[in-house]
Amino acid sequence: VRGTHLWTRRVIKSSFGGIRNVAVTGVKEMDAGLNEAKELAQQAMVAEAKKMGADSIIGVRIDVVEMSNGVFCVNTTGTAVK
């Protein structure tokens, strides 16, 4: 079974006279956002397992991949068992 959730950090870009300024949220906000994305991905995985009639999930793996600048994909995979 698997669950996926996308999360993006807030990136504000502006250009002034050829100079680009980028304001990014802090590390605490990024950590909290990615943890929330992990929880939501796990909830999606559990929901899929319940639809299959599983009692539990074993061998859970969580992958976090930055798909593009500031866009993260959290994937959870595991084996649903009865």
PDB file of C-alpha atoms in Angstrom:
ATOM      1  CA  VAL A   1       0.000   0.000   0.000  1.00  0.00           C
ATOM      2  CA  ARG A   2       1.100   3.576  -0.404  1.00  0.00           C
ATOM      3  CA  GLY A   3       0.244   7.130   0.464  1.00  0.00           C
ATOM      4  CA  THR A   4       1.457  10.350  -1.126  1.00  0.00           C
ATOM      5  CA  HIS A   5       1.263  13.996  -0.145  1.00  0.00           C
ATOM      6  CA  LEU A   6       2.756  17.106  -1.767  1.00  0.00           C
ATOM      7  CA  TRP A   7       4.012  20.009   0.297  1.00  0.00           C
ATOM      8  CA  THR A   8       5.508  23.317  -0.767  1.00  0.00           C
ATOM      9  CA  ARG A   9       7.440  25.872   1.192  1.00  0.00           C
ATOM     10  CA  ARG A  10       6.522  29.494   0.660  1.00  0.00           C
ATOM     11  CA  VAL A  11       8.992  31.040  -1.707  1.00  0.00           C
ATOM     12  CA  ILE A  12       8.566  34.694  -2.621  1.00  0.00           C
ATOM     13  CA  LYS A  13      10.526  35.809  -5.626  1.00  0.00           C
ATOM     14  CA  SER A  14      10.891  39.309  -6.941  1.00  0.00           C
ATOM     15  CA  SER A  15      13.249  40.964  -9.337  1.00  0.00           C
ATOM     16  CA  PHE A  16      14.646  44.473  -8.901  1.00  0.00           C
ATOM     17  CA  GLY A  17      17.130  45.781 -11.450  1.00  0.00           C
ATOM     18  CA  GLY A  18      18.359  42.317 -12.340  1.00  0.00           C
ATOM     19  CA  ILE A  19      18.838  41.327  -8.692  1.00  0.00           C
ATOM     20  CA  ARG A  20      16.628  38.518  -7.527  1.00  0.00           C
ATOM     21  CA  ASN A  21      15.543  38.357  -3.879  1.00  0.00           C
ATOM     22  CA  VAL A  22      14.202  35.110  -2.477  1.00  0.00           C
ATOM     23  CA  ALA A  23      12.520  34.955   0.935  1.00  0.00           C
ATOM     24  CA  VAL A  24      12.118  31.422   2.255  1.00  0.00           C
ATOM     25  CA  THR A  25      10.320  30.293   5.404  1.00  0.00           C
ATOM     26  CA  GLY A  26      12.509  29.268   8.307  1.00  0.00           C
ATOM     27  CA  VAL A  27      13.758  25.810   9.185  1.00  0.00           C
ATOM     28  CA  LYS A  28      11.158  25.338  11.945  1.00  0.00           C
ATOM     29  CA  GLU A  29       8.292  26.037   9.541  1.00  0.00           C
ATOM     30  CA  MET A  30       9.801  23.717   6.938  1.00  0.00           C
ATOM     31  CA  ASP A  31      10.248  20.961   9.520  1.00  0.00           C
ATOM     32  CA  ALA A  32       6.655  21.344  10.720  1.00  0.00           C
ATOM     33  CA  GLY A  33       5.335  21.351   7.140  1.00  0.00           C
ATOM     34  CA  LEU A  34       7.230  18.219   6.155  1.00  0.00           C
ATOM     35  CA  ASN A  35       6.139  16.442   9.346  1.00  0.00           C
ATOM     36  CA  GLU A  36       2.529  17.297   8.543  1.00  0.00           C
ATOM     37  CA  ALA A  37       3.017  15.987   5.003  1.00  0.00           C
ATOM     38  CA  LYS A  38       4.425  12.729   6.412  1.00  0.00           C
ATOM     39  CA  GLU A  39       1.396  12.345   8.683  1.00  0.00           C
ATOM     40  CA  LEU A  40      -1.019  12.958   5.796  1.00  0.00           C
ATOM     41  CA  ALA A  41       0.824  10.481   3.569  1.00  0.00           C
ATOM     42  CA  GLN A  42       0.681   7.874   6.345  1.00  0.00           C
ATOM     43  CA  GLN A  43      -3.047   8.498   6.829  1.00  0.00           C
ATOM     44  CA  ALA A  44      -3.596   7.951   3.095  1.00  0.00           C
ATOM     45  CA  MET A  45      -1.632   4.693   3.272  1.00  0.00           C
ATOM     46  CA  VAL A  46      -3.664   3.480   6.271  1.00  0.00           C
ATOM     47  CA  ALA A  47      -6.916   4.349   4.492  1.00  0.00           C
ATOM     48  CA  GLU A  48      -5.825   2.303   1.464  1.00  0.00           C
ATOM     49  CA  ALA A  49      -4.942  -0.651   3.716  1.00  0.00           C
ATOM     50  CA  LYS A  50      -8.336  -0.472   5.450  1.00  0.00           C
ATOM     51  CA  LYS A  51     -10.090  -0.544   2.060  1.00  0.00           C
ATOM     52  CA  MET A  52      -8.252  -3.798   1.367  1.00  0.00           C
ATOM     53  CA  GLY A  53      -9.363  -5.267   4.700  1.00  0.00           C
ATOM     54  CA  ALA A  54      -5.872  -5.263   6.212  1.00  0.00           C
ATOM     55  CA  ASP A  55      -5.300  -5.385   9.965  1.00  0.00           C
ATOM     56  CA  SER A  56      -1.871  -3.750   9.916  1.00  0.00           C
ATOM     57  CA  ILE A  57       0.974  -2.483   7.750  1.00  0.00           C
ATOM     58  CA  ILE A  58       4.533  -3.777   8.021  1.00  0.00           C
ATOM     59  CA  GLY A  59       7.805  -2.647   6.483  1.00  0.00           C
ATOM     60  CA  VAL A  60       6.822   1.009   6.262  1.00  0.00           C
ATOM     61  CA  ARG A  61       9.167   3.238   4.273  1.00  0.00           C
ATOM     62  CA  ILE A  62       8.948   7.021   4.059  1.00  0.00           C
ATOM     63  CA  ASP A  63      10.644   8.887   1.211  1.00  0.00           C
ATOM     64  CA  VAL A  64      10.836  12.662   0.897  1.00  0.00           C
ATOM     65  CA  VAL A  65      11.842  13.949  -2.540  1.00  0.00           C
ATOM     66  CA  GLU A  66      12.238  17.566  -3.625  1.00  0.00           C
ATOM     67  CA  MET A  67      10.517  17.553  -7.017  1.00  0.00           C
ATOM     68  CA  SER A  68      11.372  21.143  -7.879  1.00  0.00           C
ATOM     69  CA  ASN A  69      12.484  24.249  -6.045  1.00  0.00           C
ATOM     70  CA  GLY A  70      10.518  24.099  -2.796  1.00  0.00           C
ATOM     71  CA  VAL A  71       7.997  21.413  -3.836  1.00  0.00           C
ATOM     72  CA  PHE A  72       8.343  18.187  -1.878  1.00  0.00           C
ATOM     73  CA  CYS A  73       6.655  14.821  -2.424  1.00  0.00           C
ATOM     74  CA  VAL A  74       6.299  12.545   0.598  1.00  0.00           C
ATOM     75  CA  ASN A  75       5.703   8.879  -0.286  1.00  0.00           C
ATOM     76  CA  THR A  76       4.901   6.175   2.236  1.00  0.00           C
ATOM     77  CA  THR A  77       4.905   2.521   1.246  1.00  0.00           C
ATOM     78  CA  GLY A  78       4.360  -0.657   3.198  1.00  0.00           C
ATOM     79  CA  THR A  79       2.924  -4.144   3.068  1.00  0.00           C
ATOM     80  CA  ALA A  80      -0.697  -4.519   4.193  1.00  0.00           C
ATOM     81  CA  VAL A  81      -1.297  -7.746   6.124  1.00  0.00           C
ATOM     82  CA  LYS A  82      -4.336  -9.488   7.553  1.00  0.00           C
TER      83      LYS A  82
END
